[in-house]
Coordinates of C-alpha atoms and ligand atoms in Angstrom, one line a residue:
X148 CA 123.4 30.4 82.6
X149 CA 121.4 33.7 81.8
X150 CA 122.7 36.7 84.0
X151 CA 120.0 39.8 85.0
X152 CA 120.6 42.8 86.5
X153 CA 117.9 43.2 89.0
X154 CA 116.7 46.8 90.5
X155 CA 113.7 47.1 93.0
X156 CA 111.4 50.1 91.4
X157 CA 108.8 49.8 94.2
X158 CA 108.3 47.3 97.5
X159 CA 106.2 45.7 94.6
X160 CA 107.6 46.0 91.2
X161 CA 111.0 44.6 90.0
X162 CA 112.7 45.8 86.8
X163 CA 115.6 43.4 85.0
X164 CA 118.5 43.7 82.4
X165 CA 119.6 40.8 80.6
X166 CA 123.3 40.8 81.2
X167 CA 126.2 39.8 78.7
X168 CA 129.1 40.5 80.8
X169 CA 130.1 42.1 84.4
X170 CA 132.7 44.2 83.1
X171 CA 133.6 46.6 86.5
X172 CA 133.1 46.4 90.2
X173 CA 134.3 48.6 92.9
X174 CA 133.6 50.1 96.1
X175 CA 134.5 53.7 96.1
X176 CA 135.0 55.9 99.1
X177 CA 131.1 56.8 98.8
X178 CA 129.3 54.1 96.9
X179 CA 129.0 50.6 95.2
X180 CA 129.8 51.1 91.6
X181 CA 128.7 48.7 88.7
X182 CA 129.4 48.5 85.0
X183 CA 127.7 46.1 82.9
X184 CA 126.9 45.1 78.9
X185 CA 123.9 44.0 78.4
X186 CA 121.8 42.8 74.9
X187 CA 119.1 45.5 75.2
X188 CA 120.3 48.5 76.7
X189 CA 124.2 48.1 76.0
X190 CA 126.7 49.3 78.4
X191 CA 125.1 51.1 81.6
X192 CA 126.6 51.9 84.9
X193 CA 124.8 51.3 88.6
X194 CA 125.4 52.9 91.5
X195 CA 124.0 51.4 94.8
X196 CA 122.5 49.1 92.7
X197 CA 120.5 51.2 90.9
X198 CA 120.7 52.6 87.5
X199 CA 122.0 55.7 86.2
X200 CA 123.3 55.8 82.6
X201 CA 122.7 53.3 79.9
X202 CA 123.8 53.8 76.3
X203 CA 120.6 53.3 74.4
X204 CA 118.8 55.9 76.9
X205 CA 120.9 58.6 78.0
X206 CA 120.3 60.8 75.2
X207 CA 116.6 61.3 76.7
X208 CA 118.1 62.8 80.1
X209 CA 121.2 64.6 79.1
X210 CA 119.0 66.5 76.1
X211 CA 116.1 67.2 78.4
X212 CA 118.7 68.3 81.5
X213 CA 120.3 71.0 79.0
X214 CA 118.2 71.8 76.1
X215 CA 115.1 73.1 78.4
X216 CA 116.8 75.5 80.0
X217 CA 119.4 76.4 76.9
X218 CA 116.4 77.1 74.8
X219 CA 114.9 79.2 77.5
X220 CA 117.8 81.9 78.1
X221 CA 120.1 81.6 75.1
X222 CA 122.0 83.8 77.1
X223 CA 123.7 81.6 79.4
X224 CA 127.7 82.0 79.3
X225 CA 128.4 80.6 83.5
X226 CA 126.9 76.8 84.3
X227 CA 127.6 74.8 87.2
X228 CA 126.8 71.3 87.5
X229 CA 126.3 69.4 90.7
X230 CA 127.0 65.1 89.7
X231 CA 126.5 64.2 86.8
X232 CA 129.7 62.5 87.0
X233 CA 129.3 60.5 83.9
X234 CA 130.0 63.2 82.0
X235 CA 126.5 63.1 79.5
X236 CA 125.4 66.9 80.8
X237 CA 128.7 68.6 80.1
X238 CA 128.5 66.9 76.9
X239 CA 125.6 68.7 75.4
X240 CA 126.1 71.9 77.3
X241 CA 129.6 71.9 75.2
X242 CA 127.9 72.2 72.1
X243 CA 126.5 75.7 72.6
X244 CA 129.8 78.3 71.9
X245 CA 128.3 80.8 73.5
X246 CA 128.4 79.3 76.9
X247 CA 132.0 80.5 78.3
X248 CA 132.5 77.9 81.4
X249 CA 131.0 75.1 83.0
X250 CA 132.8 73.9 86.8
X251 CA 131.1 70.6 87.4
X252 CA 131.4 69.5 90.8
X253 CA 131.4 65.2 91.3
X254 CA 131.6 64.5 94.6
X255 CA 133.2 60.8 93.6
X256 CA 136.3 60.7 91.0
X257 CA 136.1 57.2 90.6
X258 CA 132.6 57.7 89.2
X259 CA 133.9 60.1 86.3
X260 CA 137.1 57.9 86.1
X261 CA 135.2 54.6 85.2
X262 CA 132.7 56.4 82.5
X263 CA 136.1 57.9 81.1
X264 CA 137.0 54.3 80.5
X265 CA 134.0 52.2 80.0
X266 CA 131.4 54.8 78.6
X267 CA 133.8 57.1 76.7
X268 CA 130.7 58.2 74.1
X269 CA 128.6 60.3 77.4
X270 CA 132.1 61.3 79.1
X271 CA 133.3 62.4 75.9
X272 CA 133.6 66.3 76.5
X273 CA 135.0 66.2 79.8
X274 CA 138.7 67.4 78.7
X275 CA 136.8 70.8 76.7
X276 CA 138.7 73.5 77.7
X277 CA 136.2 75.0 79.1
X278 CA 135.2 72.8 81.5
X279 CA 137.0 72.9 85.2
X280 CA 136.3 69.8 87.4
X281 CA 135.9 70.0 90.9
X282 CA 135.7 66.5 93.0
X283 CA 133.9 67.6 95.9
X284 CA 130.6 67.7 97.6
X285 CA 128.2 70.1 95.9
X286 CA 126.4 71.2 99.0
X287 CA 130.0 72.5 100.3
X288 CA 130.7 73.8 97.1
X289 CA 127.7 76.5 96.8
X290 CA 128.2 78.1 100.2
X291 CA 128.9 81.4 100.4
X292 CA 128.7 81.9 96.2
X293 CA 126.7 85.1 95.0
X294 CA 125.0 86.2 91.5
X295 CA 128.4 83.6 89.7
X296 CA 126.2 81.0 87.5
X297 CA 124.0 81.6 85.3
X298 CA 122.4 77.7 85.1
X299 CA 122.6 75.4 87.9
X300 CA 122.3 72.0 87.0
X301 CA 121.8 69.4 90.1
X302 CA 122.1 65.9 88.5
X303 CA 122.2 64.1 91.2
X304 CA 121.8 60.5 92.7
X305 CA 118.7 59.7 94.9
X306 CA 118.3 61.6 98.2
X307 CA 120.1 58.8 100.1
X308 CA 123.5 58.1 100.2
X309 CA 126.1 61.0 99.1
X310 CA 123.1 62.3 97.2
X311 CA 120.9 63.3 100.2
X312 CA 122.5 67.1 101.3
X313 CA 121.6 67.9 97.4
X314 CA 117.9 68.0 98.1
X315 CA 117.4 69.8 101.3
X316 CA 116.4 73.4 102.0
X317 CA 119.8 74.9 102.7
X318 CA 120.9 73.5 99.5
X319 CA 118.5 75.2 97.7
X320 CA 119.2 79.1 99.0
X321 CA 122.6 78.8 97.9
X322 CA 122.0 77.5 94.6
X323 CA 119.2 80.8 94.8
X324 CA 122.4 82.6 95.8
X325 CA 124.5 81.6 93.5
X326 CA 122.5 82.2 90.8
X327 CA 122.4 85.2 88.7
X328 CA 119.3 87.4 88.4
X329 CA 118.1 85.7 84.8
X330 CA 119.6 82.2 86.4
X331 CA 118.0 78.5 86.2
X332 CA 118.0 76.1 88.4
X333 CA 117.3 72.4 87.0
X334 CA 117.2 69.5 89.5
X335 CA 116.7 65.8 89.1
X336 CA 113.3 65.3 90.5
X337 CA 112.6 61.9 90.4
X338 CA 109.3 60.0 89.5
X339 CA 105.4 60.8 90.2
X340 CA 104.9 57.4 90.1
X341 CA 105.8 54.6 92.7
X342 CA 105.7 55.6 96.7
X343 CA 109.3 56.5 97.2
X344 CA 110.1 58.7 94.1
X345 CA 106.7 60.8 94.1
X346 CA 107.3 61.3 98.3
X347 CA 110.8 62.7 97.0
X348 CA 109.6 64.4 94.2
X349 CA 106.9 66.5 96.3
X350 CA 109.1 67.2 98.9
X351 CA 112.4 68.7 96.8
X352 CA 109.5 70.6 94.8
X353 CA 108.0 71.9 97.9
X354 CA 111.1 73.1 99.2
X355 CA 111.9 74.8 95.7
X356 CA 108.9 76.6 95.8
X357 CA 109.6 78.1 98.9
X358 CA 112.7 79.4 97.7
X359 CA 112.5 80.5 94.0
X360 CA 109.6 82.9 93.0
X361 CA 108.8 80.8 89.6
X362 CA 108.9 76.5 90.1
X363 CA 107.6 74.3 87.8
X364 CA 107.7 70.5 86.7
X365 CA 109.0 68.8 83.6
X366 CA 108.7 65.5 82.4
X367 CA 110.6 63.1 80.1
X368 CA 110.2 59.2 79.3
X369 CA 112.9 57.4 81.1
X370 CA 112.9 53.8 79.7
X371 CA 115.4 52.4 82.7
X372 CA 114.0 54.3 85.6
X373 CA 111.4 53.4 88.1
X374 CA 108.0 53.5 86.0
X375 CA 109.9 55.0 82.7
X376 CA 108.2 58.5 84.0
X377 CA 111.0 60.5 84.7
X378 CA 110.9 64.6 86.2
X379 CA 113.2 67.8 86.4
X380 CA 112.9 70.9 88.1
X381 CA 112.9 74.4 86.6
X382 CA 113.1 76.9 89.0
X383 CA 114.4 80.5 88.4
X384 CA 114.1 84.2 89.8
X385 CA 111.6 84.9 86.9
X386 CA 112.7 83.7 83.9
X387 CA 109.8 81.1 82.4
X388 CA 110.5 78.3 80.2
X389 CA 106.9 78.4 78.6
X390 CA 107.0 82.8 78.2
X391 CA 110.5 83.3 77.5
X392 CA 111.1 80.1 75.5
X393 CA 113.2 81.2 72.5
X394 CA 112.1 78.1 69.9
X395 CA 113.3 80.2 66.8
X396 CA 116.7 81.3 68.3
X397 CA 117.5 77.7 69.5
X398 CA 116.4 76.5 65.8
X399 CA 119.0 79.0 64.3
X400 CA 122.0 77.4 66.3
X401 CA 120.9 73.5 63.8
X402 CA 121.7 71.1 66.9
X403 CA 120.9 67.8 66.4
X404 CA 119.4 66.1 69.2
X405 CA 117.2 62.9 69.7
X406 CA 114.6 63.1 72.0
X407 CA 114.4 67.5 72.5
X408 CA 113.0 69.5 70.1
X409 CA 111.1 72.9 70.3
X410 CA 107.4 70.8 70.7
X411 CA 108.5 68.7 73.0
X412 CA 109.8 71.3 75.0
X413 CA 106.2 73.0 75.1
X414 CA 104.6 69.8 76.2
X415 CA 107.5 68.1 78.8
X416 CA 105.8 71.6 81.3
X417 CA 102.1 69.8 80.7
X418 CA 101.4 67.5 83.7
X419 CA 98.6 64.7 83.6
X420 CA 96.3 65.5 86.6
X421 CA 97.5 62.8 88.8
X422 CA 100.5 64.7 89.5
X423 CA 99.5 68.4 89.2
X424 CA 96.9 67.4 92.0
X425 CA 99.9 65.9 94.3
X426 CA 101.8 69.2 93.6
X427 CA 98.8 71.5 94.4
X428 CA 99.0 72.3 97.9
X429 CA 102.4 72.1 98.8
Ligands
LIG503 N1 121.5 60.4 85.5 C1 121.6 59.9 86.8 C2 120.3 59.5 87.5 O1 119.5 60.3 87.8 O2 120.2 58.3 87.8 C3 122.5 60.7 87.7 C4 123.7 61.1 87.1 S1 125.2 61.2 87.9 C5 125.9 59.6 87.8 C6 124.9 61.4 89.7 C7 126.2 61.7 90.4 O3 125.9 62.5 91.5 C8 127.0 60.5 90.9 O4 128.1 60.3 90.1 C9 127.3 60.8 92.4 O5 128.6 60.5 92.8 C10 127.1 62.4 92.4 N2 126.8 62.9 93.7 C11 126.0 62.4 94.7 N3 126.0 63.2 95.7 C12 126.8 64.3 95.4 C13 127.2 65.4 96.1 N4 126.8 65.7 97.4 N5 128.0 66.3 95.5 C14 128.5 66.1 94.2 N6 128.1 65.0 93.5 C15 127.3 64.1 94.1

């Protein structure tokens, strides 16, 4: 009997895995977790039933989540991650020396616990020295922190379930808090495209904008998520990923990386119309 993993993109649209084996299934504390291999996408992980980490995709997300804004202030020494508990951002922050210490901050240990074990490839940097892990909930974790991080990095679940505090307006000012003057704030920011995502999407942005004096939109191609149109967040006090972008400084450092390079990081910041006219008048 053929297996498929089934997740519900839209009230209308379905997308499906063929599954070779269930390998993991538990019920943490805060939410449903789900490891399967599958023929075309290998191993992945779900949570709540939906997918967050495959092994023939991930490189698209972790190199867009820390490239952009690596490439944009080579400077950065201080980086806290909010999620991300499978481990895939920490791993290509760690490749730049020059950043001194990354706390990441997963509000679910079992999360980081089963990647550990079943997707040891993304969770691979975890044990670098200098990264401190914190499990606890990110929205506790920036209150009352002033001018520490240089790069805030929110990769985060959807805004329901433990996910939810991470995309409100009091999250935001103390990430703007915490944040040193040339900081950067990057935050999941789902999908333009079906009704739930792009009503997310405008909302989060709209509540960015009212907090951070420069906001934009970047996009990526997202194979396993809803519509394969995928966004992040770039927000900072001033410092702008198109003006300040250091393309020949990031060249110098000779990373190797799969989906980013310096063109694409130009383009990701060029929106089609459809959704520059939904973030117009927020
Ligand atoms: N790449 C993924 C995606 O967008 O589908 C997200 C990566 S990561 C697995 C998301 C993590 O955020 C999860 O492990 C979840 O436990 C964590 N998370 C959700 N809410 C959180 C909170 N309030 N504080 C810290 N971590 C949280």
């Amino acid at each position: 009997m053929e297996l498929w993993f089934t997740e519900n993109h839209s009230e209308g649209a379905r997308f499906s895995i063929k599954i070779k084996e269930h390998i993991h299934s538990e019920k943490s504390k805060f939410q449903q977790i789900d490891f399967f291999d599958s023929y075309e996408f290998g191993r992945f992980f779900t949570l709540d039933g939906y997918v967050m980490v495959t092994e023939k995709d991930e490189f698209i997300y972790h190199d867009m989540i820390a490239h952009a804004p690596m490439a944009t202030n080579p400077n950065i020494k201080n980086v806290l991650i909010i999620g991300g508990g499978d481990g895939g951002s920490v791993r290509e922050l760690t490749r730049y020396s020059s950043i001194e210490k990354i706390d990441m901050v997963e509000i679910d240990e079992r999360v980081v616990r089963c990647c550990q074990k079943y997707l040891p490839i993304t969770a691979s940097k975890l044990e670098d020295r200098r990264v401190n892990l914190y499990f606890e909930d990110g929205v506790k974790f920036v209150e009352n922190k002033e001018n520490i991080y240089d790069l805030i990095i929110v990769d985060s679940t959807d805004p329901i379930g433990p996910g939810e505090g991470l995309f409100t307006t009091e999250f935001y000012k103390n990430c703007y808090k915490a944040l040193t003057n040339n900081g950067i704030l990057i935050n999941q920011n789902e999908s333009p495209y079906y009704p739930f995502n792009a009503r997310e999407m405008k909302r989060s942005h709209k509540k960015i904008k009212s907090i951070f004096p420069l906001s934009k939109i970047y996009q990526f191609h997202m194979p396993t998520y809803g519509s394969g149109h995928w966004l992040f967040g770039f927000a900072s006090k001033g410092i702008d990923p198109i003006k300040d972008f250091k393309p020949k400084e990031w060249l110098k450092l000779g990373l190797k990386t799969k989906y980013y390079n310096i063109d694409i990081h130009k383009g990701a910041f060029a929106l089609p119309t459809y959704v520059q006219e939904m973030l117009k008048n927020l």
